[in-house]
Tab-separated table of C-alpha atoms and ligand atoms in Angstrom:
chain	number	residue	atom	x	y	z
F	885	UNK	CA	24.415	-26.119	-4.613
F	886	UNK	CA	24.513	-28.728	-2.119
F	887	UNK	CA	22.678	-27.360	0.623
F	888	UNK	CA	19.632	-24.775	0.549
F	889	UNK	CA	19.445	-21.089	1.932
F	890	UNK	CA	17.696	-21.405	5.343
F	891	UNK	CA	14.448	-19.068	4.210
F	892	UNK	CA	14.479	-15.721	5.537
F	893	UNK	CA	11.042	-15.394	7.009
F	894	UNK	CA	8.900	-11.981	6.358
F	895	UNK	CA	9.373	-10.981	10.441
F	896	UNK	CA	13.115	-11.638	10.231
F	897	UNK	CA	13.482	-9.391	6.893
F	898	UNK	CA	11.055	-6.814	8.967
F	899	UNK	CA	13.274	-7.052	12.010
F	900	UNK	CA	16.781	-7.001	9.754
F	901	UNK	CA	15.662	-3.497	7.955
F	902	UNK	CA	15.116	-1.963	11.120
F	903	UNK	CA	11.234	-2.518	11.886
F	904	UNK	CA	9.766	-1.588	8.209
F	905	UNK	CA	10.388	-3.601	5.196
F	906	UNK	CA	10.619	-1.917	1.957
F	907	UNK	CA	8.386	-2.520	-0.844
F	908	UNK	CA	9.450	-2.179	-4.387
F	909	UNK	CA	7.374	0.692	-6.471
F	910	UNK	CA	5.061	0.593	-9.270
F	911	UNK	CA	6.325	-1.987	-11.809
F	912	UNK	CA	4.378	-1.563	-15.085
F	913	UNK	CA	4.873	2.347	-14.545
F	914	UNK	CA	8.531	1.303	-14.685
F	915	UNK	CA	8.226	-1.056	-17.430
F	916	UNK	CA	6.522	2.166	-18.952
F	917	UNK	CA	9.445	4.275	-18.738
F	918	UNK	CA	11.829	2.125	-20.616
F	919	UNK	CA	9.488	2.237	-23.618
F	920	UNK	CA	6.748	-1.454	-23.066
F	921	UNK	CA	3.609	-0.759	-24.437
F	922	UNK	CA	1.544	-2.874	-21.993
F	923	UNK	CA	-2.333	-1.063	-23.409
F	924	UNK	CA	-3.565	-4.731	-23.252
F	925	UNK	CA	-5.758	-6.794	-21.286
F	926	UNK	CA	-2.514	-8.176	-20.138
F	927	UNK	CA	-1.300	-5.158	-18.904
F	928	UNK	CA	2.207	-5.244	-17.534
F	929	UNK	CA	1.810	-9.489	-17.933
F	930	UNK	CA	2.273	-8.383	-21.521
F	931	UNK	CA	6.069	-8.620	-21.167
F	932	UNK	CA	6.202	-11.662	-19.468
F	933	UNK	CA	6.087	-12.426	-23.731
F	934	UNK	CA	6.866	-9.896	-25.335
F	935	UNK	CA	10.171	-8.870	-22.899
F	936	UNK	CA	11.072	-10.819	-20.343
F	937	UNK	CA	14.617	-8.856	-20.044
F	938	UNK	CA	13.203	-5.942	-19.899
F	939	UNK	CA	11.025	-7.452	-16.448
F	940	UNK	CA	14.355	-8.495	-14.913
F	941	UNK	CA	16.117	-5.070	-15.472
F	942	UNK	CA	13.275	-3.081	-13.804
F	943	UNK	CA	12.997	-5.855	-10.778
F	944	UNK	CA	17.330	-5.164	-10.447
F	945	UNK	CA	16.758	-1.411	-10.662
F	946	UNK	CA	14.397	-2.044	-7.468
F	947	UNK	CA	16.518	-3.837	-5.716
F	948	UNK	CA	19.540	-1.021	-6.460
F	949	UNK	CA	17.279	1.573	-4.770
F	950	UNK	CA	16.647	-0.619	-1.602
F	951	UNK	CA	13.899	-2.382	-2.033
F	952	UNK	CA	13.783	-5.624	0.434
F	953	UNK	CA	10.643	-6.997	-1.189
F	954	UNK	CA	10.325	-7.515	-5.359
F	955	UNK	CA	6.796	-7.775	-6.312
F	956	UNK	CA	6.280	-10.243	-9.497
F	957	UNK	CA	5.217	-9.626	-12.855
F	958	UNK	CA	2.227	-11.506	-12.878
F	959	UNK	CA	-0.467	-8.589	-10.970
F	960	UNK	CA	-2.729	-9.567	-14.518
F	961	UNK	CA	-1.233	-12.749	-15.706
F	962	UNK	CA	-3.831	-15.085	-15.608
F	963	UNK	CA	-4.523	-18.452	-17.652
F	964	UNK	CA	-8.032	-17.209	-19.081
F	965	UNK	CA	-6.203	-14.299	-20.191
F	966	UNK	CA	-2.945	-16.045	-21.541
F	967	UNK	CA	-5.829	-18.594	-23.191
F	968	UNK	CA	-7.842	-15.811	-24.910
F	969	UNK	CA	-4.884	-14.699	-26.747
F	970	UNK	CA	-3.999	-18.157	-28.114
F	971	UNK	CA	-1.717	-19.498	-25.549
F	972	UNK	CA	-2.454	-23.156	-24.367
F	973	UNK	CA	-2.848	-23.649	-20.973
F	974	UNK	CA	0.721	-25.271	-20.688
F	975	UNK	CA	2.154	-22.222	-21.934
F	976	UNK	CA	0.172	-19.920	-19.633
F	977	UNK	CA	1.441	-22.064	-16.640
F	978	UNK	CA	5.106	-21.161	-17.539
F	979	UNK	CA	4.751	-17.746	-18.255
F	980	UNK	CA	3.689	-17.776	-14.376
F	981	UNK	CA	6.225	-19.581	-13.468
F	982	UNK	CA	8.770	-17.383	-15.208
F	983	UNK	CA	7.118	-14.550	-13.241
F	984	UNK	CA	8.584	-15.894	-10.119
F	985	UNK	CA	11.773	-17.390	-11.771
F	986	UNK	CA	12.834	-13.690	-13.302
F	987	UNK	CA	12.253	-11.983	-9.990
F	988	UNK	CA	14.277	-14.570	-7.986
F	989	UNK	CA	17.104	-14.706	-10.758
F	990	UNK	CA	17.197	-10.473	-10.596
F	991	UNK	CA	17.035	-10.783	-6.314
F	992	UNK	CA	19.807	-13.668	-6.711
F	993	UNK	CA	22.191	-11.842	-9.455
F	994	UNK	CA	22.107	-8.981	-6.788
F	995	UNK	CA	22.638	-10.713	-4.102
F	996	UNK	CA	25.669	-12.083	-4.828
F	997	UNK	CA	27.203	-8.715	-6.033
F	998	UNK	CA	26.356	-6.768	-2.967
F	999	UNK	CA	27.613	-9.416	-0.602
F	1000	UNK	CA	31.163	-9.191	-2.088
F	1001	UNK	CA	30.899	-5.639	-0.840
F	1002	UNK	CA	31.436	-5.060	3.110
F	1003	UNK	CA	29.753	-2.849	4.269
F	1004	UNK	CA	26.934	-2.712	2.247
F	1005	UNK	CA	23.419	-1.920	3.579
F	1006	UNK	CA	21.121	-3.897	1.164
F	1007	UNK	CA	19.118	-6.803	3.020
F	1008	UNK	CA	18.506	-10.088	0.990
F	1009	UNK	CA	15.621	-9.706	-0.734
F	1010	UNK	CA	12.520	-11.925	-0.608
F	1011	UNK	CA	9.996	-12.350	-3.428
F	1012	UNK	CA	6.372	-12.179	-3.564
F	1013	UNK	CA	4.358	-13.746	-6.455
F	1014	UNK	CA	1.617	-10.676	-7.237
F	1015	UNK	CA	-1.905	-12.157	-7.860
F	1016	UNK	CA	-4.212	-9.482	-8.778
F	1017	UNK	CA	-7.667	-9.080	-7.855
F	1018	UNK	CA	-10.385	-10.782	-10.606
F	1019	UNK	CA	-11.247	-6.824	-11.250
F	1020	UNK	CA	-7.810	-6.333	-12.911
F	1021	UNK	CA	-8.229	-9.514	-15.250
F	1022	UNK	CA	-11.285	-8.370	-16.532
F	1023	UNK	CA	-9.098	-5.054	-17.216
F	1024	UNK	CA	-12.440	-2.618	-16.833
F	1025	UNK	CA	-10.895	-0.843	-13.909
F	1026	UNK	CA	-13.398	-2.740	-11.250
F	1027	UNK	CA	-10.194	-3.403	-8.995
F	1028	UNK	CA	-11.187	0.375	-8.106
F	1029	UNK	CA	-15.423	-0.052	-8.004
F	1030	UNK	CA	-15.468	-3.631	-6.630
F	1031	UNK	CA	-18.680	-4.206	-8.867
F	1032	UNK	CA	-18.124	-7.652	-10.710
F	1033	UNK	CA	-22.493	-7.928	-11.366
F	1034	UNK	CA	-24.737	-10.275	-9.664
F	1035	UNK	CA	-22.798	-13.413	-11.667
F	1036	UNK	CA	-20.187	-13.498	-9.524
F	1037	UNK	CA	-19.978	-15.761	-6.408
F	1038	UNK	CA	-17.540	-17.366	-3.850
F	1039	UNK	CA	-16.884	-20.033	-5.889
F	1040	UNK	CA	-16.545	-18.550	-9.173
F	1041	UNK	CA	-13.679	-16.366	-7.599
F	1042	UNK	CA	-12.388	-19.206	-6.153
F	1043	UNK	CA	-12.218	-21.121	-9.193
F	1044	UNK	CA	-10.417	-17.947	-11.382
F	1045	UNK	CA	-7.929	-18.036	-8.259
F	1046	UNK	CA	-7.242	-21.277	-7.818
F	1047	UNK	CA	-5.424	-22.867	-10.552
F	1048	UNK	CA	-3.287	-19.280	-11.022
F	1049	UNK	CA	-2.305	-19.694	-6.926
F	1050	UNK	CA	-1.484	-23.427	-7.206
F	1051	UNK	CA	0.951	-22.314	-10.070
F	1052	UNK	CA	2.960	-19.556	-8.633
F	1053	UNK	CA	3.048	-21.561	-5.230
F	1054	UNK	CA	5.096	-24.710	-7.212
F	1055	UNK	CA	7.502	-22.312	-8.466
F	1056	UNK	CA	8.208	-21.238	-4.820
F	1057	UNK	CA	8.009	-17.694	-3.860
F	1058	UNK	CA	8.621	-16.759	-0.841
F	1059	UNK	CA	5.938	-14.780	-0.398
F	1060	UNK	CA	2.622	-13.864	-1.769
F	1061	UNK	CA	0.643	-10.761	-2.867
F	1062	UNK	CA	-2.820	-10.563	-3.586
F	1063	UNK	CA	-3.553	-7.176	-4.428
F	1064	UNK	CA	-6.274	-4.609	-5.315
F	1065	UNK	CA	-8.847	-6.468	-3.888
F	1066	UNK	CA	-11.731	-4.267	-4.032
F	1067	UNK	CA	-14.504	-6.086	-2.065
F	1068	UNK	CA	-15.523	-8.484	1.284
F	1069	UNK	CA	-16.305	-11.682	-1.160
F	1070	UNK	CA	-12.775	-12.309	-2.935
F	1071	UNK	CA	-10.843	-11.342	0.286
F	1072	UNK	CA	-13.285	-14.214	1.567
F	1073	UNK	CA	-12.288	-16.302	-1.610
F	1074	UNK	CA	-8.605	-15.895	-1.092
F	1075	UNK	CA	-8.347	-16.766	2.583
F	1076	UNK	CA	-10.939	-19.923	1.755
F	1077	UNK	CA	-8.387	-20.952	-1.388
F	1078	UNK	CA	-5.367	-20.351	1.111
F	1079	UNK	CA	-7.067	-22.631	3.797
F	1080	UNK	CA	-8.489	-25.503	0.603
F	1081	UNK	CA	-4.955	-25.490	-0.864
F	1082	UNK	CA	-3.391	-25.883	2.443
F	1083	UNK	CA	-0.638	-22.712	1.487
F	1084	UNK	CA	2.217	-22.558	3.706
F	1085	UNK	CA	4.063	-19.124	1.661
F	1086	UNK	CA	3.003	-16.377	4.002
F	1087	UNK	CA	0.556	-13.998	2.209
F	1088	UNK	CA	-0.531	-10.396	2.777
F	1089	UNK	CA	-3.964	-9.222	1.116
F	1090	UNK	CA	-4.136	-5.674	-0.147
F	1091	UNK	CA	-7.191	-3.591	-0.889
F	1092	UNK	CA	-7.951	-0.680	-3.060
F	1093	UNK	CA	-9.717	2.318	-1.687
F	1094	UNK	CA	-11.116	5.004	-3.097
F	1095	UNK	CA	-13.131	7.006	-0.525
F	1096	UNK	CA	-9.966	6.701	2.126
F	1097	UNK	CA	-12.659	4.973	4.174
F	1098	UNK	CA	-14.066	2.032	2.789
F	1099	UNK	CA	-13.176	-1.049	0.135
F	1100	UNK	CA	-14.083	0.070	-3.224
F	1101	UNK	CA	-17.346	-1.909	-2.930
F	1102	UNK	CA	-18.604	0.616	-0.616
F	1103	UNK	CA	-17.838	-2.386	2.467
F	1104	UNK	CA	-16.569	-1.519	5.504
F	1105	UNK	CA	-13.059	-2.964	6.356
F	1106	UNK	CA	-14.712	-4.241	9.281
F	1107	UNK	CA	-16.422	-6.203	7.122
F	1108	UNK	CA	-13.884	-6.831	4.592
F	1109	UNK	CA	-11.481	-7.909	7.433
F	1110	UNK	CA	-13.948	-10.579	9.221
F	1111	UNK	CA	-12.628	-13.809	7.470
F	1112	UNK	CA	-8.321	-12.634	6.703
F	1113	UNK	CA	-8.098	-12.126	10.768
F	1114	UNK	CA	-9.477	-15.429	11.216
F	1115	UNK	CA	-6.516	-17.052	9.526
F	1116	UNK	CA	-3.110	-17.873	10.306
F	1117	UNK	CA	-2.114	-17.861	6.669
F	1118	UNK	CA	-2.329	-14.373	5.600
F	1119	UNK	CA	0.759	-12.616	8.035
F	1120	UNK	CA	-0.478	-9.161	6.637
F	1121	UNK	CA	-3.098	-6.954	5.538
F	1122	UNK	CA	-3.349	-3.875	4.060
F	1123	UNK	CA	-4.122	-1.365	0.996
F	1124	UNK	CA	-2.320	-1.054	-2.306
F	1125	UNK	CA	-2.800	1.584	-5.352
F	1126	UNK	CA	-4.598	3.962	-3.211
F	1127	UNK	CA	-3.992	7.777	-3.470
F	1128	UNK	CA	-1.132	8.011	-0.801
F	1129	UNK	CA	-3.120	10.654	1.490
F	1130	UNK	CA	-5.623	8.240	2.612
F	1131	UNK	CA	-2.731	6.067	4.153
F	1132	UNK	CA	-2.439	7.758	7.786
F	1133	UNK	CA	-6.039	7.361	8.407
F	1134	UNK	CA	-6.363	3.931	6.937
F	1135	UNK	CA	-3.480	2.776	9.356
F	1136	UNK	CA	-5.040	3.592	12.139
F	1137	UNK	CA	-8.505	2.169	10.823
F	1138	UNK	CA	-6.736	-1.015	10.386
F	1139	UNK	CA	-4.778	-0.716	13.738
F	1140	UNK	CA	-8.074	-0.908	15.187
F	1141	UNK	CA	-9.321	-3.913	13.175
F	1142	UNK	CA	-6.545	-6.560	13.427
F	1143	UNK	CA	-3.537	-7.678	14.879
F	1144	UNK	CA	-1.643	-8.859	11.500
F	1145	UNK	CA	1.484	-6.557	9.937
F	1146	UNK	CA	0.022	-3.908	8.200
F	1147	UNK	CA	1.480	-3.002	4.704
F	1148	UNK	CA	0.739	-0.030	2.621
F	1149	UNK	CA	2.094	0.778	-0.567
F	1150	UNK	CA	-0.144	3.296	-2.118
F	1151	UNK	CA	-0.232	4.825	-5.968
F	1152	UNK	CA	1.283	8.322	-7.016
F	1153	UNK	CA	-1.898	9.813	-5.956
F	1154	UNK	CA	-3.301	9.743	-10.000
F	1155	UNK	CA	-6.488	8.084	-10.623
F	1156	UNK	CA	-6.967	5.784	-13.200
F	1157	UNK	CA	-9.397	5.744	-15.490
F	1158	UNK	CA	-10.087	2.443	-16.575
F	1159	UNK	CA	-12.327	2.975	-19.810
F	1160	UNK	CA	-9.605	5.275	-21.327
F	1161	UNK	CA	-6.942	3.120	-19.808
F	1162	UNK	CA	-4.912	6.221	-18.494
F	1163	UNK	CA	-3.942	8.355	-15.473
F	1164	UNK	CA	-5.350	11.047	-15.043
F	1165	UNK	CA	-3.466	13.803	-12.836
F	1166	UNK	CA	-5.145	14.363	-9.231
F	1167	UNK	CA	-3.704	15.719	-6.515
F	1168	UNK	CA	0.305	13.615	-6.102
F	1169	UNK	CA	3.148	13.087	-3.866
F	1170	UNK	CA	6.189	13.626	-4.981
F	1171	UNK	CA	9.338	11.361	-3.732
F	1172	UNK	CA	10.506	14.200	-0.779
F	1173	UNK	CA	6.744	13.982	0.412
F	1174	UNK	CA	6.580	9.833	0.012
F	1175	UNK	CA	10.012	10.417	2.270
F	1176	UNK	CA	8.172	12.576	5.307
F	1177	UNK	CA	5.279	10.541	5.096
F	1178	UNK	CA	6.780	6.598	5.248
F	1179	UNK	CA	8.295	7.493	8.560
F	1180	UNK	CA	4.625	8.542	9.884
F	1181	UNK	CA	3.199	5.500	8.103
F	1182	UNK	CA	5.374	3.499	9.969
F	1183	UNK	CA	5.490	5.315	13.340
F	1184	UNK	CA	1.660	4.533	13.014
F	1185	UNK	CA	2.443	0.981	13.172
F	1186	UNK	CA	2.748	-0.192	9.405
F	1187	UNK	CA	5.633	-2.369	8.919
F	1188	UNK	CA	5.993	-3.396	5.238
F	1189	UNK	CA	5.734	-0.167	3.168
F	1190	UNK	CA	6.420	1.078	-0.486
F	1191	UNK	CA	4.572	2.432	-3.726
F	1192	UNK	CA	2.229	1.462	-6.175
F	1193	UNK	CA	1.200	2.570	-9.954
F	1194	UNK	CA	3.429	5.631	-10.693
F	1195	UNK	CA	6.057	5.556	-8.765
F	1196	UNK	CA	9.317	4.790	-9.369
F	1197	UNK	CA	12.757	3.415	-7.718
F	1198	UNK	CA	13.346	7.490	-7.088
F	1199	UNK	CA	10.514	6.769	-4.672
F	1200	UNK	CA	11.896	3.516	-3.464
F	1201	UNK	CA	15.255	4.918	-3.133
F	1202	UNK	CA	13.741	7.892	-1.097
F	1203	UNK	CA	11.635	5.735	1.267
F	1204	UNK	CA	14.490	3.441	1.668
F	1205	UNK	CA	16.710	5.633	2.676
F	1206	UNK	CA	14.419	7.847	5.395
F	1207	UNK	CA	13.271	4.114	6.807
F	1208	UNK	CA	16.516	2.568	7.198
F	1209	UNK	CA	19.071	5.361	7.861
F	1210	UNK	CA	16.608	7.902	9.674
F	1211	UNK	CA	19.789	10.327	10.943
F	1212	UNK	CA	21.113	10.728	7.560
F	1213	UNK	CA	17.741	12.277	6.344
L	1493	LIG	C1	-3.637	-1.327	-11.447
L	1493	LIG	S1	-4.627	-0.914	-12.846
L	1493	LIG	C2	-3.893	0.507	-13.468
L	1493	LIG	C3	-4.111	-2.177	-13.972
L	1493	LIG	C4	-4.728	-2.109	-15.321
L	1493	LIG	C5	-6.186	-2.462	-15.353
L	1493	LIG	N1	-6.474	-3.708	-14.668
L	1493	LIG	C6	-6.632	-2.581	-16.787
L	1493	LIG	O1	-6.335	-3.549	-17.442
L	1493	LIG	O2	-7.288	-1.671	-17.263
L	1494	HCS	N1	1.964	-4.748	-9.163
L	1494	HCS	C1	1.197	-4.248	-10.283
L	1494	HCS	C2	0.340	-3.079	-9.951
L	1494	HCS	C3	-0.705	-3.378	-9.002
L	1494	HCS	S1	-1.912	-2.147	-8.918
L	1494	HCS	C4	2.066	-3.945	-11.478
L	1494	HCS	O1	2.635	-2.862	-11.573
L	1494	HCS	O2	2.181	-4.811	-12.351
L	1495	ZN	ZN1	-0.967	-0.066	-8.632
């Protein structure tokens, strides 16, 4: 194509669904269903080789239930991890690059069917490359305890970031996720490595939360917030794969704490339990309840909402629909 898609920024895909962006759900719970076996330290990265079809199907199913915002495959695709499995580096490098490439192929392929269809109400979707917190690469559940031991410093989180970032930023995203960060020194390391790398892809951080009060480390958000509000880098800030009924609360913590977009897109409400690498049931919310309570989360004041680990595009479908067509609920 001769000329290139003017880039739909995050506000303008905000302002186009109606004041709340919708999130796609959780991805390796969807992988999951259709059968991947991802109980490996790569987790759901595990079919960026063993099934990369299988990634694009579940980023189109998504996209069919509404979703104006794909999430990548690459939450715990890291090179260390890609390298302790035999990969060479080069190799690990294209595997994140065909984390973005599948999820912009799947928003593309859809794209062009739904605009031959007047009268549609899908908005063009934009894609965010996921880069998980250092917790879920060392796959010991610390994205949810924020302990990562006395060895771990600024710059050693900078350095497992950095190389990872600079990847999924070359293969152009147009947004990006960091998610279940779990503590005030690698939300420090990521807005320092957006600032170092000078980043122009808008980025929202995420945090886990387990107490529906404070990052996992036991760190207030206060604290946790003090460096992302200083830059103009990261558009949004918020908390991912926490048990949905903290949300409300944590909205208006945030509210109080910064002026950026907040985005929320919590779990099922299941914990996980990272030495027997399974859910474990805890009080849930179904897909009617994620429906009632997205329109609070948003009357609240967040603006980029969907669902984490164990959801599914039933959830997406049913958030979509309440957030974008509220009279028809
Ligand atoms: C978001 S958690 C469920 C991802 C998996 C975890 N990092 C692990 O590998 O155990
Ligand atoms: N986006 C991730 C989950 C983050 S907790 C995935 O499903 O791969
Ligand atoms: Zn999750």
């Amino acid at each position: 194509m001769g000329f290139q898609k003017a880039k739909t920024s995050l506000e303008d895909l905000i302002k186009k669904a109606g004041g709340c962006a919708v999130i796609d759900g959780g991805f390796a719970t969807q992988l999951e269903r259709h059968g991947a076996t991802i109980n490996d330290p790569l987790w759901s990265a595990l079919c960026l080789i063993k099934d990369p079809d299988l990634i694009k199907r579940v980023h189109l199913e998504y996209l069919e239930a509404g979703a104006d915002i794909l999430v990548t495959s690459s939450y715990q695709a890291t090179l260390p991890g890609f390298l302790s499995r035999g990969l060479s580096a080069e190799e690990g490098e294209l595997l994140l690059k065909k984390s973005v490439t599948l999820a912009v192929e799947a928003r593309n392929k859809f794209w062009d069917a739904v605009e031959r269809n007047p009268g549609h109400s899908y908005n063009r979707a934009l894609v965010a490359a996921s880069i998980g917190s250092y917790g879920a690469y060392l796959a010991d559940g610390s994205e949810y305890s924020g302990c990562y031991g006395p060895d771990v410093n600024l710059e050693k989180l900078k350095d497992f970031h950095r190389r990872r970032l600079q990847v999924l930023v070359k293969a152009s995203p147009d947004l990006l996720a960091f998610e279940t960060i779990p503590n005030k020194l690698e939300a420090q390391a990521c807005v320092e490595l957006l600032e170092e790398e000078n980043i122009n892809i808008p980025s929202w951080i995420c945090f886990s939360c387990v107490d529906g009060e404070n990052a996992p480390s036991g760190e207030s958000f206060q604290q946790c917030l003090e460096a992302i509000n200083k830059s103009d880098r990261v558009k949004a800030v918020g908390i991912n794969c926490a048990p949905p009924h903290f949300i409300e609360s944590l909205i208006c913590k945030f509210k109080e704490l910064t002026e950026k977009l907040i985005v929320v897109y919590p779990n099922s409400g299941e914990v996980w339990d990272g030495r027997a690498k399974r859910w474990l049931p805890s009080t849930c919310f179904d897909d009617d309840k994620f429906e009632v309570f997205a329109t609070r989360w948003h009357d609240l004041g967040a603006s980029l909402i969907g669902g984490c680990c164990r959801t599914t595009p039933s959830t997406i479908q049913a958030i979509s629909k309440v957030l974008k067509d509220p009279k028809q609920s």
